[in-house]
Every structure is written in C-alpha cells, then in structure tokens.
PDB file of C-alpha atoms in Angstrom:
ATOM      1  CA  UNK A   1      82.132  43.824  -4.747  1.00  0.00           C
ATOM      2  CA  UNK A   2      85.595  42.857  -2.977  1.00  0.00           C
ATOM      3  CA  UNK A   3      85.003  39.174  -3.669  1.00  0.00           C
ATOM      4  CA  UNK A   4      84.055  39.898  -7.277  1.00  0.00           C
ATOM      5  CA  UNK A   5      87.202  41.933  -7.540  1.00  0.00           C
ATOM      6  CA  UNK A   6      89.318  39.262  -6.502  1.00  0.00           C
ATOM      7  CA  UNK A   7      87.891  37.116  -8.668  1.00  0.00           C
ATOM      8  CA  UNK A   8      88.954  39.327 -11.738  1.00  0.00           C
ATOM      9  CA  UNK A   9      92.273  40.384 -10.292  1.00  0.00           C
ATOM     10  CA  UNK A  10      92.910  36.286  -9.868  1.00  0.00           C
ATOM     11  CA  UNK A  11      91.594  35.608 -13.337  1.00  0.00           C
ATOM     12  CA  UNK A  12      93.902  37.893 -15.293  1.00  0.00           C
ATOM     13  CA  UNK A  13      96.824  36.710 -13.393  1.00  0.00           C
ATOM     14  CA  UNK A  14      95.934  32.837 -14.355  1.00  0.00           C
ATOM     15  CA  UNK A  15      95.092  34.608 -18.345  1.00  0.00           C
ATOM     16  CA  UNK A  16      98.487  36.260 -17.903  1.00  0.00           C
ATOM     17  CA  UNK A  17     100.446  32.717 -17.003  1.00  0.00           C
ATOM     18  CA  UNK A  18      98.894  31.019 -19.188  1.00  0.00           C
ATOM     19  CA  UNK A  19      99.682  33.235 -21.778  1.00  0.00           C
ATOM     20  CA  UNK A  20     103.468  33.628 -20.742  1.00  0.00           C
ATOM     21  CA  UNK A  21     103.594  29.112 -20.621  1.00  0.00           C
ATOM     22  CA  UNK A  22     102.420  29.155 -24.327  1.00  0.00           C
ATOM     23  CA  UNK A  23     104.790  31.789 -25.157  1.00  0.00           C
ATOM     24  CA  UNK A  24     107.255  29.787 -22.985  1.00  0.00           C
ATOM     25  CA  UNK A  25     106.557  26.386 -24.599  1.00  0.00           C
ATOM     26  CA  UNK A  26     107.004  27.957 -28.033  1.00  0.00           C
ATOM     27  CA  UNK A  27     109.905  29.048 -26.968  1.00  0.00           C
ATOM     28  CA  UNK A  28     111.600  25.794 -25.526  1.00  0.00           C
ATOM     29  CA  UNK A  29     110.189  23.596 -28.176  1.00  0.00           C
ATOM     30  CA  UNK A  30     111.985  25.330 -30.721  1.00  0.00           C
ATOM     31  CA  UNK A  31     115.466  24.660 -28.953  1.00  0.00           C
ATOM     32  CA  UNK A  32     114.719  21.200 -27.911  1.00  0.00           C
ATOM     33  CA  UNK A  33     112.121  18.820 -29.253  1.00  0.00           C
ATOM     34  CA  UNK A  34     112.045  16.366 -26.080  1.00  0.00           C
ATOM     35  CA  UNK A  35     109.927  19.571 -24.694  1.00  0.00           C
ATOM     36  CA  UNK A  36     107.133  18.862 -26.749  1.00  0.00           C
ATOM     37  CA  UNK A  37     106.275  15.787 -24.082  1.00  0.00           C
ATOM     38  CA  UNK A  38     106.218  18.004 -21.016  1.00  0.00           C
ATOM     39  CA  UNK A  39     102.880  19.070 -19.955  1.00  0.00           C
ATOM     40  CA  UNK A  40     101.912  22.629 -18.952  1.00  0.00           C
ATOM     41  CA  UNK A  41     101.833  21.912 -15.189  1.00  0.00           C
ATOM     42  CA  UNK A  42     105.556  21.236 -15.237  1.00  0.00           C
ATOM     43  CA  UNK A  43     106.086  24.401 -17.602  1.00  0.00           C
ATOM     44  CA  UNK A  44     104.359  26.405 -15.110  1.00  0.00           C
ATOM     45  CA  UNK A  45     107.215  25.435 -11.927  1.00  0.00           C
ATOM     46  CA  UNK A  46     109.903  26.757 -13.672  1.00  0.00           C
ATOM     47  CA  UNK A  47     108.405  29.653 -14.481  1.00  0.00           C
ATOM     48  CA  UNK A  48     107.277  30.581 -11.480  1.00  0.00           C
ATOM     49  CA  UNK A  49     110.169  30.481 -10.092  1.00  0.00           C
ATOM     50  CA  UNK A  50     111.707  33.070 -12.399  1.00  0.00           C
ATOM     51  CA  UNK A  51     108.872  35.243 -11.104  1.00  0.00           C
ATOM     52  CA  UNK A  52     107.229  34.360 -14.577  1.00  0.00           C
ATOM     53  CA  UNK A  53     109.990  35.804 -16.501  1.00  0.00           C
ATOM     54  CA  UNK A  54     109.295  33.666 -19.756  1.00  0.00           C
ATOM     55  CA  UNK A  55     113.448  34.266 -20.996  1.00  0.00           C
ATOM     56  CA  UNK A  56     114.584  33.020 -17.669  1.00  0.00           C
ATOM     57  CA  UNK A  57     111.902  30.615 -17.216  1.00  0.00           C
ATOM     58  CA  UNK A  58     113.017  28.435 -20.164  1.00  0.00           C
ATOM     59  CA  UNK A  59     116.359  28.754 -19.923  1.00  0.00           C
ATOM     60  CA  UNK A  60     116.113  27.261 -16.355  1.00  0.00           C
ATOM     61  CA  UNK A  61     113.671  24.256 -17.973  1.00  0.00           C
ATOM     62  CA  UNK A  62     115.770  23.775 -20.816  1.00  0.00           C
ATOM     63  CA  UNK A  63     119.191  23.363 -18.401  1.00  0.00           C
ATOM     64  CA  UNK A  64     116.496  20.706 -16.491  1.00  0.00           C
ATOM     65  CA  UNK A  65     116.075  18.700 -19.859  1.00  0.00           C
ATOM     66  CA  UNK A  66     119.420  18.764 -20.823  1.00  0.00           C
ATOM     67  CA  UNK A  67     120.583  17.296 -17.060  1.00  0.00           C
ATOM     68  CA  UNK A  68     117.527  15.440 -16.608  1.00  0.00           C
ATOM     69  CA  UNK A  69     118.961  13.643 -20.084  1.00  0.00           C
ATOM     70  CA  UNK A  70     122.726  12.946 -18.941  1.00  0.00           C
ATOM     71  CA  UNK A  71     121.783  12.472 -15.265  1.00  0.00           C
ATOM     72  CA  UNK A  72     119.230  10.267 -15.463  1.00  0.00           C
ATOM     73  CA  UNK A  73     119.345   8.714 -18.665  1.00  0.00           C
ATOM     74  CA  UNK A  74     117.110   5.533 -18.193  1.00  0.00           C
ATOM     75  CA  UNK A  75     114.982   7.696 -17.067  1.00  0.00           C
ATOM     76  CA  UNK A  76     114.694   6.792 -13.421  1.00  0.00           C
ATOM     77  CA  UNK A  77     117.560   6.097 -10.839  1.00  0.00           C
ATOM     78  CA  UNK A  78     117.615   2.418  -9.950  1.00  0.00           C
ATOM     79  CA  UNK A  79     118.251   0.552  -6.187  1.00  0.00           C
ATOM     80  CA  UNK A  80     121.061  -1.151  -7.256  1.00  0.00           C
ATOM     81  CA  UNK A  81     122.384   2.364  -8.092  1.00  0.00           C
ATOM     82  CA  UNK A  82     121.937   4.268  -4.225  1.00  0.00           C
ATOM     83  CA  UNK A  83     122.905   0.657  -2.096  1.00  0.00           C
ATOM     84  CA  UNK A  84     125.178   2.711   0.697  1.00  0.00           C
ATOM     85  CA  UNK A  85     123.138   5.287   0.588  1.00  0.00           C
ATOM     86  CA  UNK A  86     119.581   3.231   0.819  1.00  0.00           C
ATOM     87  CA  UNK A  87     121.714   1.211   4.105  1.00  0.00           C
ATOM     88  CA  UNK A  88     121.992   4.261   6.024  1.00  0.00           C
ATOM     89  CA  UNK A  89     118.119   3.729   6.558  1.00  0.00           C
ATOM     90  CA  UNK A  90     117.360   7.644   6.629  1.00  0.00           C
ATOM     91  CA  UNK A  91     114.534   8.221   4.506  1.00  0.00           C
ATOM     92  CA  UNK A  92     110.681   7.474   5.007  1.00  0.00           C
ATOM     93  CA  UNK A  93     107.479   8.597   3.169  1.00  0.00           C
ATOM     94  CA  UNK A  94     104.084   8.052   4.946  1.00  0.00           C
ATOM     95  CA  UNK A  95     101.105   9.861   4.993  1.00  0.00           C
ATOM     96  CA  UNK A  96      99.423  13.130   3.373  1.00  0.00           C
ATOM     97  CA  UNK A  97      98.981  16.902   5.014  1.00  0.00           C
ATOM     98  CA  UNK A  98      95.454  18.186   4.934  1.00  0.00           C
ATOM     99  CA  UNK A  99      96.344  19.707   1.250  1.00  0.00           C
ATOM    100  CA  UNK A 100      97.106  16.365   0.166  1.00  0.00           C
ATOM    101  CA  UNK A 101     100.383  16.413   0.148  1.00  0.00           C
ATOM    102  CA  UNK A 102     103.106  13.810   0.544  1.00  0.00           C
ATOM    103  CA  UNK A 103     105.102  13.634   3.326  1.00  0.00           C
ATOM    104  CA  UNK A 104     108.899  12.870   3.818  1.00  0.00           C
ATOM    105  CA  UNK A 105     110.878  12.309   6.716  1.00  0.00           C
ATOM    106  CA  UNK A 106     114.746  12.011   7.369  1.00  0.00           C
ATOM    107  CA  UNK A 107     116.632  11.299   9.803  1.00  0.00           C
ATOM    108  CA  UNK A 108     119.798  13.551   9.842  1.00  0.00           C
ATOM    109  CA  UNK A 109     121.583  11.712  12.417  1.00  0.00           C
ATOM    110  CA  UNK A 110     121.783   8.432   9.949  1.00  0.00           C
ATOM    111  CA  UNK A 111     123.440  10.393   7.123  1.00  0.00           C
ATOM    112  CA  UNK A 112     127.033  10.422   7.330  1.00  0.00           C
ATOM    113  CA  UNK A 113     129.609  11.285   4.323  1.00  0.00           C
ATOM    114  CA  UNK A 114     129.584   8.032   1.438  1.00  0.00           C
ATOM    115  CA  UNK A 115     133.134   7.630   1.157  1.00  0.00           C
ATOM    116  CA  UNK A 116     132.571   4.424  -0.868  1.00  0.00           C
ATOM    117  CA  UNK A 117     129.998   5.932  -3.837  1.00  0.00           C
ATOM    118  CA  UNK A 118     131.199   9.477  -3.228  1.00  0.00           C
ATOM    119  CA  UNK A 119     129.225  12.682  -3.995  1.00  0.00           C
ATOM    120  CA  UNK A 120     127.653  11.514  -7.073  1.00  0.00           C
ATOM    121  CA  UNK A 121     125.790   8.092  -5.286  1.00  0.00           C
ATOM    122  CA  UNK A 122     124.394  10.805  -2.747  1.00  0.00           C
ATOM    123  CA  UNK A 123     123.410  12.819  -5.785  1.00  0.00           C
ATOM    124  CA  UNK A 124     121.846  10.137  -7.315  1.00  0.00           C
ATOM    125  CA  UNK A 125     119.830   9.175  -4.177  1.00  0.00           C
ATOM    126  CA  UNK A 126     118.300  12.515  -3.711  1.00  0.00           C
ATOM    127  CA  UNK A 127     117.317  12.361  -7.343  1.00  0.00           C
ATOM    128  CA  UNK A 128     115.854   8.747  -6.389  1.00  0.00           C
ATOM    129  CA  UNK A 129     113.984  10.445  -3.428  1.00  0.00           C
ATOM    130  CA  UNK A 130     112.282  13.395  -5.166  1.00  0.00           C
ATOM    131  CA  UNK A 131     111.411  11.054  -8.145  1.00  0.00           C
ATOM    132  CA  UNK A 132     109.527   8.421  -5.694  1.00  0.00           C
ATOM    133  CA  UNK A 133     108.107  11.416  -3.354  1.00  0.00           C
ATOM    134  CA  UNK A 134     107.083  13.223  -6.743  1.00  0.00           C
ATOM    135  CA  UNK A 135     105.000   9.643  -7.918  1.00  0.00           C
ATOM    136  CA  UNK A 136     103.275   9.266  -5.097  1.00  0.00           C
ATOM    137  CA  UNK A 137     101.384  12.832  -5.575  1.00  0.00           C
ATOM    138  CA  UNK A 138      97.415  12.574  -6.050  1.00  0.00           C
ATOM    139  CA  UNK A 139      96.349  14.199  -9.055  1.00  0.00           C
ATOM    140  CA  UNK A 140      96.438  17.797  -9.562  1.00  0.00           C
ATOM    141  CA  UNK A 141      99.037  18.141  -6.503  1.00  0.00           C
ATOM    142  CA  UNK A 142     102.297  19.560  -7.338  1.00  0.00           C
ATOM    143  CA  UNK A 143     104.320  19.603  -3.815  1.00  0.00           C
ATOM    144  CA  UNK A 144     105.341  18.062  -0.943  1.00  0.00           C
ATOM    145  CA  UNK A 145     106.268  18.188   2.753  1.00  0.00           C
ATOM    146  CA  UNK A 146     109.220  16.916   4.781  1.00  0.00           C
ATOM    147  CA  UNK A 147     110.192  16.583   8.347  1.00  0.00           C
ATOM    148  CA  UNK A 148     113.803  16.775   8.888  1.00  0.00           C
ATOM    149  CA  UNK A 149     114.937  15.015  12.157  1.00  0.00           C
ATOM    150  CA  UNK A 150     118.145  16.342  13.805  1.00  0.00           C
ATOM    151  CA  UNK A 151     117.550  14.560  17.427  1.00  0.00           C
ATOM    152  CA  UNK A 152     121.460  12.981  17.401  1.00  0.00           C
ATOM    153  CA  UNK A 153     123.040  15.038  15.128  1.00  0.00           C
ATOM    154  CA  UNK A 154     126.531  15.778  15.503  1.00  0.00           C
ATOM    155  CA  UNK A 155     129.406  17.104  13.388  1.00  0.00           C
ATOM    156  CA  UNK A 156     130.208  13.532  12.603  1.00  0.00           C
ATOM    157  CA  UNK A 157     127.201  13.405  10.620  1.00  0.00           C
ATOM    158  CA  UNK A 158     127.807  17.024   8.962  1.00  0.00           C
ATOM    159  CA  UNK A 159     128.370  16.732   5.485  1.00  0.00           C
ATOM    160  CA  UNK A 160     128.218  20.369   3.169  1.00  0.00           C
ATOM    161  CA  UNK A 161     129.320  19.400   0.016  1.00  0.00           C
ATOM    162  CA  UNK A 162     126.279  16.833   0.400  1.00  0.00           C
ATOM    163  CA  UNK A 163     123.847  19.274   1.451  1.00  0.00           C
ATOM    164  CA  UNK A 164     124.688  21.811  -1.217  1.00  0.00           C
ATOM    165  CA  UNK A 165     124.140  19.371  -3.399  1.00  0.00           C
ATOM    166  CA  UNK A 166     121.015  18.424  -2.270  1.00  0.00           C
ATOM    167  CA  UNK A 167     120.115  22.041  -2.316  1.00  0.00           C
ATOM    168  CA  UNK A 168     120.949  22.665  -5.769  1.00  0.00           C
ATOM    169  CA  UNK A 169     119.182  19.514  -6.964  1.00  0.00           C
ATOM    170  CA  UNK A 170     115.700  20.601  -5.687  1.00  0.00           C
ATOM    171  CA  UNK A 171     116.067  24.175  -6.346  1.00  0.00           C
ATOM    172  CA  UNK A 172     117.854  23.735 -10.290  1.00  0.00           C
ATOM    173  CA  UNK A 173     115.535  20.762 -11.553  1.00  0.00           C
ATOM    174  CA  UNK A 174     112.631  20.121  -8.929  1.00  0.00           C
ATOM    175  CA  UNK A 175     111.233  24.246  -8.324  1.00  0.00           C
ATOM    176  CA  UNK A 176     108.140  25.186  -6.569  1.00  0.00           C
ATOM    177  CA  UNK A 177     107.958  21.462  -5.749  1.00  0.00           C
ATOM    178  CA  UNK A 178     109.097  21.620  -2.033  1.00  0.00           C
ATOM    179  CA  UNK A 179     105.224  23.250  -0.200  1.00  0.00           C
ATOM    180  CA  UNK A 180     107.286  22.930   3.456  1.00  0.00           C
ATOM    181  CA  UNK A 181     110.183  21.540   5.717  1.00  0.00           C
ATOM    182  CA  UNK A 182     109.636  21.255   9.321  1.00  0.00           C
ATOM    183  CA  UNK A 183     113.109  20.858  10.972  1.00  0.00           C
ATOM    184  CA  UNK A 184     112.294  19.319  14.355  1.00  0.00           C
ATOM    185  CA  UNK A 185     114.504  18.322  16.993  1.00  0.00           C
ATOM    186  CA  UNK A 186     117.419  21.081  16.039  1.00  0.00           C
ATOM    187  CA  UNK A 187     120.524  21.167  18.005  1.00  0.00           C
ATOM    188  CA  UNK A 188     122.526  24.511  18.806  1.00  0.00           C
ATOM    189  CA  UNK A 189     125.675  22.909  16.933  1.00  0.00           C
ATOM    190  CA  UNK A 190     123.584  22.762  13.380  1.00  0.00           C
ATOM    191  CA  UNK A 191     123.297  26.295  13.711  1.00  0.00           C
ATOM    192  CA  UNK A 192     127.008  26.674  12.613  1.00  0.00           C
ATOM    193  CA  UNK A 193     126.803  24.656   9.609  1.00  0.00           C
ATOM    194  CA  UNK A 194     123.220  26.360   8.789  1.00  0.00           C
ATOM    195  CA  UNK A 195     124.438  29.732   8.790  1.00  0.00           C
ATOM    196  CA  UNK A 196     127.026  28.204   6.122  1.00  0.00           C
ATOM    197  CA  UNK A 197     124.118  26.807   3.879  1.00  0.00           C
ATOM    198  CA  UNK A 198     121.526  29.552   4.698  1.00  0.00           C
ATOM    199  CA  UNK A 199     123.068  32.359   1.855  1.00  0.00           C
ATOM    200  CA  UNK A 200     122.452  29.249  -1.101  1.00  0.00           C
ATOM    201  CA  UNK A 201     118.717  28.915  -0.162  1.00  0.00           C
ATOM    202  CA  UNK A 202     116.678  30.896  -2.654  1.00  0.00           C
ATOM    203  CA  UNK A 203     114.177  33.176  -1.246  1.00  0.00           C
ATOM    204  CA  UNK A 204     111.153  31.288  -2.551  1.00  0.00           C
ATOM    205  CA  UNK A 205     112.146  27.956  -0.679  1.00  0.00           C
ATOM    206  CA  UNK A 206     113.248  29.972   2.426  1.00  0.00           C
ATOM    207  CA  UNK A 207     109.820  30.937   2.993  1.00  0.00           C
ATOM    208  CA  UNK A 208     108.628  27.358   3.132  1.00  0.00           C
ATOM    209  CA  UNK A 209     111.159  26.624   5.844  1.00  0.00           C
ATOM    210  CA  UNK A 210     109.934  26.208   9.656  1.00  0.00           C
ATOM    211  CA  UNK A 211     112.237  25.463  12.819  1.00  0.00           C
ATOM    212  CA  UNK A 212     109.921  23.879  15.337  1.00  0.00           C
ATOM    213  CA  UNK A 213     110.610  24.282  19.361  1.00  0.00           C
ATOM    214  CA  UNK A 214     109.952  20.525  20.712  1.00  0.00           C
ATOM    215  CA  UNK A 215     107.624  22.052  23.293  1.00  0.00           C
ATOM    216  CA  UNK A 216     105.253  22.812  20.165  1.00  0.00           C
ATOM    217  CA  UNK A 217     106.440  19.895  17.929  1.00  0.00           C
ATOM    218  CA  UNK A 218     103.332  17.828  17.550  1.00  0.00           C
ATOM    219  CA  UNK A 219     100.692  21.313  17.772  1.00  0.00           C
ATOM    220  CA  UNK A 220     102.506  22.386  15.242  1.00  0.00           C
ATOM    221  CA  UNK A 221     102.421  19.492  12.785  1.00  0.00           C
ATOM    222  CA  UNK A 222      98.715  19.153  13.844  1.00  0.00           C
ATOM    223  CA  UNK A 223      98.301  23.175  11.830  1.00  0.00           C
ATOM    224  CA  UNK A 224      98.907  20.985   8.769  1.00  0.00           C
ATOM    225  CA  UNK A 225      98.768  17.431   9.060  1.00  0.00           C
ATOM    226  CA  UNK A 226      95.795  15.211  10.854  1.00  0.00           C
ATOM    227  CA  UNK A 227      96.678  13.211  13.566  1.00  0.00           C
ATOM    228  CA  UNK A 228      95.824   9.656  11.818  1.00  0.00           C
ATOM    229  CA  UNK A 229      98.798  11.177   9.008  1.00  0.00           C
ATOM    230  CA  UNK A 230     101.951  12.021  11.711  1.00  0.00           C
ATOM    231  CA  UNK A 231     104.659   9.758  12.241  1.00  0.00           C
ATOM    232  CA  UNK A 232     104.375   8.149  15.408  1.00  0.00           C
ATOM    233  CA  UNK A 233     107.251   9.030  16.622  1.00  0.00           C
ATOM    234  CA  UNK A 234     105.973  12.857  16.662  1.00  0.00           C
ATOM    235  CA  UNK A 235     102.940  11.835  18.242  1.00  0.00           C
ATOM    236  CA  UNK A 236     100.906  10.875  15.634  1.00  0.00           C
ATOM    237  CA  UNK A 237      99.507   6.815  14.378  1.00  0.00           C
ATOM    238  CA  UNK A 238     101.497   5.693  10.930  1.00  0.00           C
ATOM    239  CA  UNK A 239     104.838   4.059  11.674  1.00  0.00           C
ATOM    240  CA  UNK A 240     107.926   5.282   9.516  1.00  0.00           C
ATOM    241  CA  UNK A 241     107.937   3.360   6.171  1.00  0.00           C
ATOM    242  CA  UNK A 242     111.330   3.355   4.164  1.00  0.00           C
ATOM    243  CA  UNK A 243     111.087   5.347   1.065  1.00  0.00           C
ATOM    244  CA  UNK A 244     112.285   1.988  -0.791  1.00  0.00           C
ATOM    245  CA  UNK A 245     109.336   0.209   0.605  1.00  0.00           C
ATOM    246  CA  UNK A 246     106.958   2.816  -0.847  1.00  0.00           C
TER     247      UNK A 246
END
C-alpha cells in the first residue's frame, strides 16, 4: 500500500508539472517566438527553480532568451574569444559520477583577476565552460558535478566581482543544472571571502554544496563517483584533461 501510494502521490506531481510547462510554454511563446525551439526538458529547469511558479518561471526563461540572444549571439562562445582566460590552464572535464553525470574540475589557485579581457572575457569563459560541460551530458541527464580545488589559494588569486559573476551566470541562465560541488582542499583564508559570497547563493544550489575535510577527500568522492572516474590527483585513475581538449 505505501509503495502504491507513492506511486500516485509521484504521478500527480509529474501530471501537475507537466501541466504547469504547457501552461508555461503557452505562455512564453506568445512573448517570444524563438521559444517555440526549446524543448520541454529545458522548460522544466526554470521552472523548477521558481518552485513551479509558472508567472515566475517564464519570466526567468524569457530574461534567459533574451541574454542568451545578446550574449551569445553566434550561438556558442568561441576559443579565440576566452585566450587569457583558456592560458590560466584551470579548467578540466573527465569522467562521469555513478548518475552519469559530468564532471568538472578547477583549480582555484590558477585563476587570478584578467586585467587584459576584463570581467566580460571571464564572463564569457564561464559561459564557454557550462556550454562544453552541458554537451558532453548522456541523454536524458540534465546536471553536472564539479570539484573545486583550493590547495594554493591565496588572496592573490581572490577575485569577487569574478565569482559573483560566475554565480549569477549559473544560477540566472543555467538553473537546476549544477547536481553538486565538492570544494576540496579549502584553506581557512577562503572562509573570509566565502562568507562575502555565501548571502548570493540561492537556497536550491546551497544544498548541492559540500566542503570536504582532506582526511575524507577520496571516501567521499568514492559516495558518488567510481574509482576508474576520479581524477588522479584525488586518488582516483583518469588524468586531468583541459576542458578545451574535450
């Protein structure tokens, strides 16, 4: 009886999305026609993350569309578009968690302000990064996983504006894309500029955040990820690959 009931309870609340994404699509096809090639899947993000409030929900997809336009308008950010960011060699995608999905890992110690391409080129490279991580997603997976690396981080590499920005990015046009972030290898002086950037973080995508101890680093990555799938440096057996080599 308790299995059957969960069964119903879970089938009226997938009736009751889908019901509120064809109300929603209804909705955002009438304000902008380039909505009409988004599928339901993507529909679905954004309103979850307004707690399936339809209103909200589109207004948050329809800001997406509009950005996604001006922001990216040839549709995908280029190389030749991120080249001090791509130098700072800080980003790597290898492997899959036991859910399939792709992981991410950066290097925090390697980032350090661009003073040459400014705020927008690091703008620009996080859009490259989600986009790539995003295409490399097996089929009927919608998230991903990342491993931020502080071993080495100091306040030279500290950068707020950058990390707000980053922030608002994946929470405004990527939602319920992010499934978890391991921050490994922490030190006590990121806790100053965390407590800075902890009040932005949205209380859906602070759930998915986990500080690891070192002392637990690899058994925890092993909860989620097989062995053969960790970066070696963690313990695991696939070298880091640069995102760009992807």
């Amino acid at each position: 009886m308790m299995m059957m009931s969960c069964e119903y309870m879970k089938s009226n609340i997938d009736e009751k999305e889908e019901t509120k994404i064809r109300l929603m699509r209804a909705l955002v096809e009438k304000q902008d026609p380039f909505s009409k090639e988004v599928d339901d899947p993507t529909l679905r993000r954004f309103l979850r993350a307004r707690d399936l409030d339809v209103e909200k929900g589109s207004g948050m997809f329809l800001k997406y569309l509009k950005w996604r336009q001006t922001f990216v308008p040839n549709g995908s950010i280029s190389l030749s578009e991120v080249p001090n960011e791509l130098s700072q060699n800080k980003m790597f995608m290898q492997g899959f968690d036991k859910k399939g999905r792709p992981i991410a890992t950066v290097l925090g110690a390697r980032h350090f302000q661009n003073k040459l391409g400014g705020l927008e080129e690091f703008k620009r490279f996080v859009v490259y990064i989600l986009d790539k991580i995003c295409s490399r997603m097996p089929p009927g997976q919608e998230k991903f996983v990342v491993i931020g690396d502080l071993k080495g981080w100091g306040y030279s590499n500290s950068d707020l504006r950058a990390y707000l920005g980053a922030l608002s990015i994946l929470q405004d046009y990527y939602p319920e894309r992010l499934g978890k972030l391991f921050i490994v290898h922490a030190p006590y002086i990121f806790m100053t500029v965390w407590k800075i950037v902890y009040p932005f973080i949205d209380n859906n995508t602070k759930k998915k955040i986990v500080f690891v101890q070192d002392k637990k680093l690899k058994s925890t990555l092993l909860e989620e990820i097989d062995e053969s799938q960790i970066p070696e440096i963690y313990g695991g057996q696939l070298p880091l690959v640069p995102i760009q080599e992807t």
